[in-house]
mmCIF file of C-alpha atoms in Angstrom:
data_model
loop_
_atom_site.group_PDB
_atom_site.id
_atom_site.type_symbol
_atom_site.label_atom_id
_atom_site.label_comp_id
_atom_site.label_asym_id
_atom_site.label_seq_id
_atom_site.Cartn_x
_atom_site.Cartn_y
_atom_site.Cartn_z
ATOM 1 C CA UNK A 1 -42.091 -27.530 -40.350
ATOM 2 C CA UNK A 2 -40.297 -24.649 -38.563
ATOM 3 C CA UNK A 3 -42.041 -23.147 -34.990
ATOM 4 C CA UNK A 4 -42.872 -20.012 -35.055
ATOM 5 C CA UNK A 5 -43.001 -18.907 -31.487
ATOM 6 C CA UNK A 6 -39.718 -16.563 -30.546
ATOM 7 C CA UNK A 7 -39.093 -16.443 -26.505
ATOM 8 C CA UNK A 8 -42.065 -17.048 -24.244
ATOM 9 C CA UNK A 9 -45.045 -15.355 -25.384
ATOM 10 C CA UNK A 10 -44.674 -14.184 -29.189
ATOM 11 C CA UNK A 11 -44.647 -15.198 -32.727
ATOM 12 C CA UNK A 12 -42.470 -13.794 -35.647
ATOM 13 C CA UNK A 13 -44.769 -14.157 -38.642
ATOM 14 C CA UNK A 14 -42.543 -15.812 -41.457
ATOM 15 C CA UNK A 15 -46.260 -13.955 -43.957
ATOM 16 C CA UNK A 16 -46.806 -11.069 -42.833
ATOM 17 C CA UNK A 17 -50.665 -10.079 -43.524
ATOM 18 C CA UNK A 18 -51.418 -6.797 -44.784
ATOM 19 C CA UNK A 19 -53.283 -4.611 -43.501
ATOM 20 C CA UNK A 20 -56.044 -4.158 -46.852
ATOM 21 C CA UNK A 21 -58.662 -1.706 -45.214
ATOM 22 C CA UNK A 22 -60.269 0.173 -41.689
ATOM 23 C CA UNK A 23 -62.685 1.785 -40.570
ATOM 24 C CA UNK A 24 -64.105 3.895 -37.663
ATOM 25 C CA UNK A 25 -67.196 4.950 -36.403
ATOM 26 C CA UNK A 26 -67.687 7.294 -33.342
ATOM 27 C CA UNK A 27 -70.456 9.173 -31.792
ATOM 28 C CA UNK A 28 -70.482 13.077 -30.897
ATOM 29 C CA UNK A 29 -67.871 13.736 -28.147
ATOM 30 C CA UNK A 30 -65.943 11.810 -29.410
ATOM 31 C CA UNK A 31 -66.471 13.416 -32.300
ATOM 32 C CA UNK A 32 -65.357 16.861 -31.085
ATOM 33 C CA UNK A 33 -62.018 15.764 -29.348
ATOM 34 C CA UNK A 34 -58.567 16.039 -31.185
ATOM 35 C CA UNK A 35 -58.518 13.042 -33.548
ATOM 36 C CA UNK A 36 -61.654 14.177 -35.437
ATOM 37 C CA UNK A 37 -60.215 14.406 -38.700
ATOM 38 C CA UNK A 38 -59.182 10.889 -38.511
ATOM 39 C CA UNK A 39 -62.890 9.175 -38.137
ATOM 40 C CA UNK A 40 -64.975 7.657 -40.989
ATOM 41 C CA UNK A 41 -67.968 8.793 -39.238
ATOM 42 C CA UNK A 42 -69.266 11.075 -36.722
ATOM 43 C CA UNK A 43 -72.522 10.076 -35.078
ATOM 44 C CA UNK A 44 -75.225 12.625 -34.775
ATOM 45 C CA UNK A 45 -76.511 10.803 -31.953
ATOM 46 C CA UNK A 46 -75.674 8.579 -29.377
ATOM 47 C CA UNK A 47 -79.102 6.257 -30.199
ATOM 48 C CA UNK A 48 -78.251 6.223 -34.167
ATOM 49 C CA UNK A 49 -82.287 6.227 -34.644
ATOM 50 C CA UNK A 50 -82.273 2.820 -32.335
ATOM 51 C CA UNK A 51 -84.691 2.413 -29.187
ATOM 52 C CA UNK A 52 -81.824 1.545 -26.849
ATOM 53 C CA UNK A 53 -77.979 2.504 -26.181
ATOM 54 C CA UNK A 54 -77.352 -1.580 -27.306
ATOM 55 C CA UNK A 55 -78.910 -1.626 -30.288
ATOM 56 C CA UNK A 56 -77.072 1.469 -30.953
ATOM 57 C CA UNK A 57 -73.756 -0.442 -30.161
ATOM 58 C CA UNK A 58 -74.401 -3.266 -32.331
ATOM 59 C CA UNK A 59 -75.483 -0.511 -34.765
ATOM 60 C CA UNK A 60 -71.968 1.296 -34.635
ATOM 61 C CA UNK A 61 -69.781 -1.844 -34.787
ATOM 62 C CA UNK A 62 -71.851 -3.203 -38.253
ATOM 63 C CA UNK A 63 -70.882 0.543 -39.637
ATOM 64 C CA UNK A 64 -67.553 0.254 -39.019
ATOM 65 C CA UNK A 65 -67.667 -3.536 -40.738
ATOM 66 C CA UNK A 66 -69.385 -2.489 -43.861
ATOM 67 C CA UNK A 67 -67.315 0.815 -43.909
ATOM 68 C CA UNK A 68 -63.776 -1.508 -44.149
ATOM 69 C CA UNK A 69 -65.523 -3.893 -46.884
ATOM 70 C CA UNK A 70 -66.353 -1.279 -48.601
ATOM 71 C CA UNK A 71 -62.794 0.654 -48.204
ATOM 72 C CA UNK A 72 -61.769 -3.207 -48.854
ATOM 73 C CA UNK A 73 -63.861 -3.226 -52.108
ATOM 74 C CA UNK A 74 -64.333 -6.840 -51.125
ATOM 75 C CA UNK A 75 -67.916 -8.509 -50.208
ATOM 76 C CA UNK A 76 -69.227 -10.692 -47.390
ATOM 77 C CA UNK A 77 -68.643 -13.660 -49.244
ATOM 78 C CA UNK A 78 -64.841 -13.251 -49.802
ATOM 79 C CA UNK A 79 -64.378 -13.278 -45.323
ATOM 80 C CA UNK A 80 -63.326 -16.113 -43.999
ATOM 81 C CA UNK A 81 -63.552 -15.300 -40.343
ATOM 82 C CA UNK A 82 -65.074 -11.821 -38.195
ATOM 83 C CA UNK A 83 -63.282 -11.851 -34.796
ATOM 84 C CA UNK A 84 -64.837 -9.535 -32.808
ATOM 85 C CA UNK A 85 -66.200 -8.585 -29.177
ATOM 86 C CA UNK A 86 -67.481 -5.708 -27.095
ATOM 87 C CA UNK A 87 -67.662 -4.876 -23.614
ATOM 88 C CA UNK A 88 -71.419 -6.369 -23.044
ATOM 89 C CA UNK A 89 -72.745 -9.453 -21.514
ATOM 90 C CA UNK A 90 -72.285 -12.582 -23.828
ATOM 91 C CA UNK A 91 -70.717 -9.886 -25.885
ATOM 92 C CA UNK A 92 -74.179 -9.438 -27.929
ATOM 93 C CA UNK A 93 -73.183 -6.664 -30.136
ATOM 94 C CA UNK A 94 -70.718 -8.557 -31.474
ATOM 95 C CA UNK A 95 -72.996 -11.923 -31.718
ATOM 96 C CA UNK A 96 -75.950 -9.706 -33.048
ATOM 97 C CA UNK A 97 -73.547 -8.066 -35.835
ATOM 98 C CA UNK A 98 -72.247 -11.383 -37.058
ATOM 99 C CA UNK A 99 -75.829 -12.780 -36.959
ATOM 100 C CA UNK A 100 -76.068 -9.467 -39.231
ATOM 101 C CA UNK A 101 -73.624 -10.729 -41.491
ATOM 102 C CA UNK A 102 -73.926 -14.470 -41.264
ATOM 103 C CA UNK A 103 -69.469 -14.989 -41.710
ATOM 104 C CA UNK A 104 -68.344 -17.393 -39.898
ATOM 105 C CA UNK A 105 -67.780 -16.470 -36.519
ATOM 106 C CA UNK A 106 -65.283 -16.213 -33.656
ATOM 107 C CA UNK A 107 -66.404 -14.449 -30.786
ATOM 108 C CA UNK A 108 -63.822 -13.181 -28.337
ATOM 109 C CA UNK A 109 -63.776 -11.396 -24.857
ATOM 110 C CA UNK A 110 -60.497 -9.905 -23.347
ATOM 111 C CA UNK A 111 -63.052 -6.247 -22.286
ATOM 112 C CA UNK A 112 -60.681 -3.244 -23.590
ATOM 113 C CA UNK A 113 -57.788 -5.218 -25.183
ATOM 114 C CA UNK A 114 -60.088 -6.702 -27.544
ATOM 115 C CA UNK A 115 -58.865 -5.172 -30.327
ATOM 116 C CA UNK A 116 -55.621 -6.380 -30.552
ATOM 117 C CA UNK A 117 -56.401 -9.610 -29.586
ATOM 118 C CA UNK A 118 -58.622 -9.704 -32.433
ATOM 119 C CA UNK A 119 -55.699 -8.572 -34.532
ATOM 120 C CA UNK A 120 -53.336 -10.867 -33.004
ATOM 121 C CA UNK A 121 -55.618 -14.057 -33.596
ATOM 122 C CA UNK A 122 -56.360 -12.453 -37.218
ATOM 123 C CA UNK A 123 -53.095 -12.615 -38.042
ATOM 124 C CA UNK A 124 -52.546 -15.985 -37.039
ATOM 125 C CA UNK A 125 -55.055 -17.469 -39.531
ATOM 126 C CA UNK A 126 -53.462 -15.843 -42.443
ATOM 127 C CA UNK A 127 -49.681 -16.459 -41.323
ATOM 128 C CA UNK A 128 -51.026 -19.737 -40.694
ATOM 129 C CA UNK A 129 -52.757 -20.486 -43.734
ATOM 130 C CA UNK A 130 -56.187 -20.718 -43.045
ATOM 131 C CA UNK A 131 -57.230 -17.765 -44.062
ATOM 132 C CA UNK A 132 -57.334 -15.338 -46.978
ATOM 133 C CA UNK A 133 -59.410 -11.976 -45.901
ATOM 134 C CA UNK A 134 -60.234 -11.745 -41.801
ATOM 135 C CA UNK A 135 -62.189 -8.861 -40.548
ATOM 136 C CA UNK A 136 -61.056 -8.061 -36.531
ATOM 137 C CA UNK A 137 -63.019 -5.309 -35.122
ATOM 138 C CA UNK A 138 -64.536 -4.466 -31.794
ATOM 139 C CA UNK A 139 -66.974 -1.497 -30.567
ATOM 140 C CA UNK A 140 -68.207 -0.082 -27.057
ATOM 141 C CA UNK A 141 -70.468 2.891 -26.151
ATOM 142 C CA UNK A 142 -70.847 4.569 -23.125
ATOM 143 C CA UNK A 143 -74.207 4.609 -21.889
ATOM 144 C CA UNK A 144 -74.647 1.001 -22.434
ATOM 145 C CA UNK A 145 -71.325 0.105 -20.548
ATOM 146 C CA UNK A 146 -72.320 2.698 -17.612
ATOM 147 C CA UNK A 147 -75.499 0.763 -16.862
ATOM 148 C CA UNK A 148 -73.744 -2.703 -17.271
ATOM 149 C CA UNK A 149 -70.245 -2.068 -15.244
ATOM 150 C CA UNK A 150 -71.504 0.919 -12.431
ATOM 151 C CA UNK A 151 -74.585 2.790 -11.827
ATOM 152 C CA UNK A 152 -77.378 3.755 -14.623
ATOM 153 C CA UNK A 153 -76.722 7.325 -15.899
ATOM 154 C CA UNK A 154 -80.325 8.405 -14.146
ATOM 155 C CA UNK A 155 -78.443 8.290 -10.715
ATOM 156 C CA UNK A 156 -76.018 10.680 -12.447
ATOM 157 C CA UNK A 157 -73.426 9.492 -9.986
ATOM 158 C CA UNK A 158 -70.086 11.671 -9.446
ATOM 159 C CA UNK A 159 -66.791 10.095 -11.397
ATOM 160 C CA UNK A 160 -63.933 10.501 -9.041
ATOM 161 C CA UNK A 161 -60.605 12.048 -11.077
ATOM 162 C CA UNK A 162 -59.642 8.471 -11.732
ATOM 163 C CA UNK A 163 -62.233 7.721 -13.489
ATOM 164 C CA UNK A 164 -62.567 6.769 -17.123
ATOM 165 C CA UNK A 165 -64.911 7.720 -20.036
ATOM 166 C CA UNK A 166 -66.074 5.161 -22.210
ATOM 167 C CA UNK A 167 -65.882 6.198 -25.996
ATOM 168 C CA UNK A 168 -69.047 5.516 -28.494
ATOM 169 C CA UNK A 169 -67.489 3.927 -31.166
ATOM 170 C CA UNK A 170 -66.356 1.085 -33.102
ATOM 171 C CA UNK A 171 -63.176 0.070 -35.342
ATOM 172 C CA UNK A 172 -62.737 -2.783 -37.905
ATOM 173 C CA UNK A 173 -59.229 -3.879 -39.483
ATOM 174 C CA UNK A 174 -59.202 -5.998 -42.713
ATOM 175 C CA UNK A 175 -56.646 -8.075 -43.115
ATOM 176 C CA UNK A 176 -55.370 -9.853 -46.355
ATOM 177 C CA UNK A 177 -52.862 -12.591 -46.817
ATOM 178 C CA UNK A 178 -51.914 -9.997 -49.705
ATOM 179 C CA UNK A 179 -51.044 -6.610 -49.422
ATOM 180 C CA UNK A 180 -49.110 -3.266 -49.937
ATOM 181 C CA UNK A 181 -48.851 -3.228 -46.017
ATOM 182 C CA UNK A 182 -49.205 -2.219 -42.961
ATOM 183 C CA UNK A 183 -48.218 -5.433 -41.953
ATOM 184 C CA UNK A 184 -48.333 -7.316 -38.961
ATOM 185 C CA UNK A 185 -45.344 -8.736 -38.179
ATOM 186 C CA UNK A 186 -45.462 -9.757 -34.392
ATOM 187 C CA UNK A 187 -47.442 -10.655 -31.864
ATOM 188 C CA UNK A 188 -47.119 -10.954 -28.202
ATOM 189 C CA UNK A 189 -49.705 -12.623 -25.927
ATOM 190 C CA UNK A 190 -50.442 -11.163 -22.494
ATOM 191 C CA UNK A 191 -50.596 -12.970 -18.948
ATOM 192 C CA UNK A 192 -53.235 -11.847 -17.110
ATOM 193 C CA UNK A 193 -51.746 -9.651 -14.121
ATOM 194 C CA UNK A 194 -53.243 -8.999 -10.834
ATOM 195 C CA UNK A 195 -51.345 -6.388 -8.335
ATOM 196 C CA UNK A 196 -54.646 -6.018 -6.128
ATOM 197 C CA UNK A 197 -56.701 -2.805 -7.532
ATOM 198 C CA UNK A 198 -60.009 -3.062 -6.316
ATOM 199 C CA UNK A 199 -61.400 0.348 -7.176
ATOM 200 C CA UNK A 200 -63.166 0.276 -10.506
ATOM 201 C CA UNK A 201 -63.306 3.864 -10.990
ATOM 202 C CA UNK A 202 -59.250 3.541 -11.650
ATOM 203 C CA UNK A 203 -58.707 1.145 -14.380
ATOM 204 C CA UNK A 204 -55.492 2.622 -15.702
ATOM 205 C CA UNK A 205 -53.831 1.343 -12.570
ATOM 206 C CA UNK A 206 -55.667 -1.895 -12.852
ATOM 207 C CA UNK A 207 -54.494 -2.249 -16.329
ATOM 208 C CA UNK A 208 -50.640 -0.930 -15.720
ATOM 209 C CA UNK A 209 -49.494 -4.116 -14.681
ATOM 210 C CA UNK A 210 -50.509 -5.910 -17.629
ATOM 211 C CA UNK A 211 -49.155 -3.573 -20.128
ATOM 212 C CA UNK A 212 -45.234 -3.699 -17.964
ATOM 213 C CA UNK A 213 -45.176 -7.098 -18.285
ATOM 214 C CA UNK A 214 -46.195 -7.425 -22.169
ATOM 215 C CA UNK A 215 -43.731 -4.423 -22.808
ATOM 216 C CA UNK A 216 -40.679 -6.127 -21.295
ATOM 217 C CA UNK A 217 -41.953 -10.280 -22.613
ATOM 218 C CA UNK A 218 -42.118 -8.408 -26.409
ATOM 219 C CA UNK A 219 -38.891 -6.739 -25.841
ATOM 220 C CA UNK A 220 -36.977 -9.814 -23.778
ATOM 221 C CA UNK A 221 -38.379 -12.304 -26.832
ATOM 222 C CA UNK A 222 -37.688 -10.191 -29.890
ATOM 223 C CA UNK A 223 -34.574 -8.144 -28.812
ATOM 224 C CA UNK A 224 -35.950 -5.094 -30.004
ATOM 225 C CA UNK A 225 -36.100 -1.723 -27.850
ATOM 226 C CA UNK A 226 -37.877 2.139 -28.027
ATOM 227 C CA UNK A 227 -35.184 2.502 -30.243
ATOM 228 C CA UNK A 228 -37.228 0.076 -32.799
ATOM 229 C CA UNK A 229 -40.100 1.697 -32.743
ATOM 230 C CA UNK A 230 -42.046 5.522 -33.957
ATOM 231 C CA UNK A 231 -44.552 4.711 -31.594
ATOM 232 C CA UNK A 232 -45.730 2.359 -28.387
ATOM 233 C CA UNK A 233 -49.214 3.191 -27.794
ATOM 234 C CA UNK A 234 -51.067 1.618 -25.369
ATOM 235 C CA UNK A 235 -55.141 1.602 -25.459
ATOM 236 C CA UNK A 236 -56.759 2.112 -22.219
ATOM 237 C CA UNK A 237 -54.827 3.702 -20.016
ATOM 238 C CA UNK A 238 -55.313 7.099 -19.722
ATOM 239 C CA UNK A 239 -53.654 9.309 -17.480
ATOM 240 C CA UNK A 240 -53.226 7.736 -14.306
ATOM 241 C CA UNK A 241 -51.665 4.160 -16.048
ATOM 242 C CA UNK A 242 -49.455 5.490 -18.297
ATOM 243 C CA UNK A 243 -48.096 7.242 -15.741
ATOM 244 C CA UNK A 244 -48.088 4.405 -13.669
ATOM 245 C CA UNK A 245 -46.703 2.098 -16.774
ATOM 246 C CA UNK A 246 -43.745 4.239 -17.504
ATOM 247 C CA UNK A 247 -43.293 4.231 -13.933
ATOM 248 C CA UNK A 248 -43.053 0.496 -13.328
ATOM 249 C CA UNK A 249 -40.475 0.501 -16.890
ATOM 250 C CA UNK A 250 -38.402 2.587 -15.337
ATOM 251 C CA UNK A 251 -37.664 0.684 -11.921
ATOM 252 C CA UNK A 252 -36.764 -2.358 -14.617
ATOM 253 C CA UNK A 253 -34.146 0.134 -16.739
ATOM 254 C CA UNK A 254 -36.667 -0.017 -19.963
ATOM 255 C CA UNK A 255 -37.584 4.283 -20.832
ATOM 256 C CA UNK A 256 -39.997 4.627 -23.407
ATOM 257 C CA UNK A 257 -41.010 8.224 -22.499
ATOM 258 C CA UNK A 258 -39.854 9.609 -25.763
ATOM 259 C CA UNK A 259 -42.560 7.497 -28.165
ATOM 260 C CA UNK A 260 -45.182 6.281 -26.236
ATOM 261 C CA UNK A 261 -48.662 7.796 -26.237
ATOM 262 C CA UNK A 262 -52.086 6.490 -25.204
ATOM 263 C CA UNK A 263 -55.254 5.744 -26.898
ATOM 264 C CA UNK A 264 -57.682 6.836 -24.074
ATOM 265 C CA UNK A 265 -55.096 9.814 -23.616
ATOM 266 C CA UNK A 266 -55.340 10.592 -27.877
ATOM 267 C CA UNK A 267 -59.106 10.734 -28.320
ATOM 268 C CA UNK A 268 -60.073 13.853 -25.840
ATOM 269 C CA UNK A 269 -59.468 16.466 -24.624
ATOM 270 C CA UNK A 270 -59.650 15.279 -20.748
ATOM 271 C CA UNK A 271 -59.580 19.153 -19.621
ATOM 272 C CA UNK A 272 -62.053 20.216 -22.230
ATOM 273 C CA UNK A 273 -64.495 17.544 -22.768
ATOM 274 C CA UNK A 274 -64.353 16.990 -18.754
ATOM 275 C CA UNK A 275 -63.591 13.248 -18.915
ATOM 276 C CA UNK A 276 -61.401 13.425 -16.207
ATOM 277 C CA UNK A 277 -58.234 10.452 -17.009
ATOM 278 C CA UNK A 278 -59.143 10.160 -20.343
ATOM 279 C CA UNK A 279 -61.148 7.766 -22.571
ATOM 280 C CA UNK A 280 -61.560 4.042 -22.387
ATOM 281 C CA UNK A 281 -63.654 0.692 -24.047
ATOM 282 C CA UNK A 282 -62.674 -1.633 -26.845
ATOM 283 C CA UNK A 283 -63.852 1.131 -28.910
ATOM 284 C CA UNK A 284 -61.197 3.146 -27.657
ATOM 285 C CA UNK A 285 -58.203 1.802 -28.939
ATOM 286 C CA UNK A 286 -60.617 0.561 -32.063
ATOM 287 C CA UNK A 287 -60.939 3.839 -33.023
ATOM 288 C CA UNK A 288 -57.661 6.012 -32.359
ATOM 289 C CA UNK A 289 -55.686 2.610 -34.455
ATOM 290 C CA UNK A 290 -58.301 2.043 -37.693
ATOM 291 C CA UNK A 291 -58.779 5.775 -37.940
ATOM 292 C CA UNK A 292 -55.411 7.854 -36.577
ATOM 293 C CA UNK A 293 -52.922 5.156 -36.584
ATOM 294 C CA UNK A 294 -53.331 3.426 -39.716
ATOM 295 C CA UNK A 295 -53.890 6.745 -41.713
ATOM 296 C CA UNK A 296 -49.894 8.286 -40.086
ATOM 297 C CA UNK A 297 -48.795 4.627 -41.438
ATOM 298 C CA UNK A 298 -49.872 5.609 -44.667
ATOM 299 C CA UNK A 299 -48.820 8.837 -44.780
ATOM 300 C CA UNK A 300 -45.139 8.153 -43.430
ATOM 301 C CA UNK A 301 -45.205 9.322 -40.074
ATOM 302 C CA UNK A 302 -44.827 5.759 -38.424
ATOM 303 C CA UNK A 303 -43.286 3.329 -39.880
ATOM 304 C CA UNK A 304 -43.257 0.965 -36.896
ATOM 305 C CA UNK A 305 -45.735 0.379 -34.423
ATOM 306 C CA UNK A 306 -46.032 -1.474 -31.356
ATOM 307 C CA UNK A 307 -49.319 -1.472 -30.928
ATOM 308 C CA UNK A 308 -51.025 -2.506 -27.245
ATOM 309 C CA UNK A 309 -54.818 -2.531 -26.004
ATOM 310 C CA UNK A 310 -55.176 -3.363 -22.574
ATOM 311 C CA UNK A 311 -58.542 -5.101 -20.716
ATOM 312 C CA UNK A 312 -59.670 -4.917 -17.269
ATOM 313 C CA UNK A 313 -61.125 -7.913 -16.376
ATOM 314 C CA UNK A 314 -63.513 -7.086 -13.807
ATOM 315 C CA UNK A 315 -67.467 -8.171 -13.479
ATOM 316 C CA UNK A 316 -70.097 -6.012 -11.138
ATOM 317 C CA UNK A 317 -69.989 -9.474 -9.613
ATOM 318 C CA UNK A 318 -66.477 -9.758 -9.259
ATOM 319 C CA UNK A 319 -66.226 -6.304 -7.600
ATOM 320 C CA UNK A 320 -69.479 -7.205 -5.567
ATOM 321 C CA UNK A 321 -68.059 -10.222 -3.677
ATOM 322 C CA UNK A 322 -64.950 -7.875 -3.009
ATOM 323 C CA UNK A 323 -62.281 -9.044 -5.817
ATOM 324 C CA UNK A 324 -59.682 -6.961 -7.280
ATOM 325 C CA UNK A 325 -59.332 -6.495 -11.173
ATOM 326 C CA UNK A 326 -56.891 -8.445 -13.157
ATOM 327 C CA UNK A 327 -55.553 -7.124 -16.192
ATOM 328 C CA UNK A 328 -54.019 -8.339 -19.506
ATOM 329 C CA UNK A 329 -52.811 -6.686 -22.720
ATOM 330 C CA UNK A 330 -51.684 -8.034 -26.047
ATOM 331 C CA UNK A 331 -49.293 -6.501 -28.109
ATOM 332 C CA UNK A 332 -48.964 -6.515 -32.197
ATOM 333 C CA UNK A 333 -45.977 -4.924 -34.754
ATOM 334 C CA UNK A 334 -47.627 -2.770 -37.229
ATOM 335 C CA UNK A 335 -45.380 -2.055 -39.817
ATOM 336 C CA UNK A 336 -44.657 -0.610 -43.375
ATOM 337 C CA UNK A 337 -42.920 -2.613 -45.869
#
């Protein structure tokens, strides 16, 4: 059997899985942003009727998965694997959701890169002949993430301008071995990069080197360049990380500025909504992908997209011990037939 891997980090899928259905659920703040028309469900409050933010995040993820299955016209019994992850310790939102649905489950942690990580592995499972239906899903919640990574909201801690706003939201993609597209055609797995950034309020700077490394690897492995894509979108570098990514790529002679944006920039109006550098969190790229990107691909606006979610691989423990913040970025090529 021929090896499907091309170059150092990329796999070219011989039987590209199709995106059968997708769904996104977001909180009230996200529902006031520029992409509000693309989301399937906008919550009225951050608690969703629950008594904790962690339970609310779990419920949001459950709703996104259920909506995606309904749109795909499949049931829990049809799904071969659920690949999911989130930002909370021991990925409890995803694990408790898997407990609810009783789908064979693989829990993932790539921080905010988890949406592209789950898509990558789901596509590989289907292309390898191990599954017909896979759900890739992620979630985050502003209040649960703030409590875990930074400070309790009750403190009212002032945020620096480099800080990002964790998205309250979830996204779910149903991948299938057959279908009319969009298709996952290439998977480029990232490497852990660390240039010594230690500021937990400057995630964009910490993750940008990983984004640059993965883009360069993807272009090198595939022979593609900026001209081969209608859109290259990262998540969630936001304003600071996006500018650094463009600058670092240009030093290597790569200019993607005409087709490049970031999920953390697109989901909010940073000035009107006071989100400083922009959005972040697993739910940011998940909601943008399963709302805006797939919808516009179905409309024909984009024919080939490089979707690359980025993650900061830190914990409160590592930050308090003075460790720097490693970053990771995984990329998938998504294209119409």
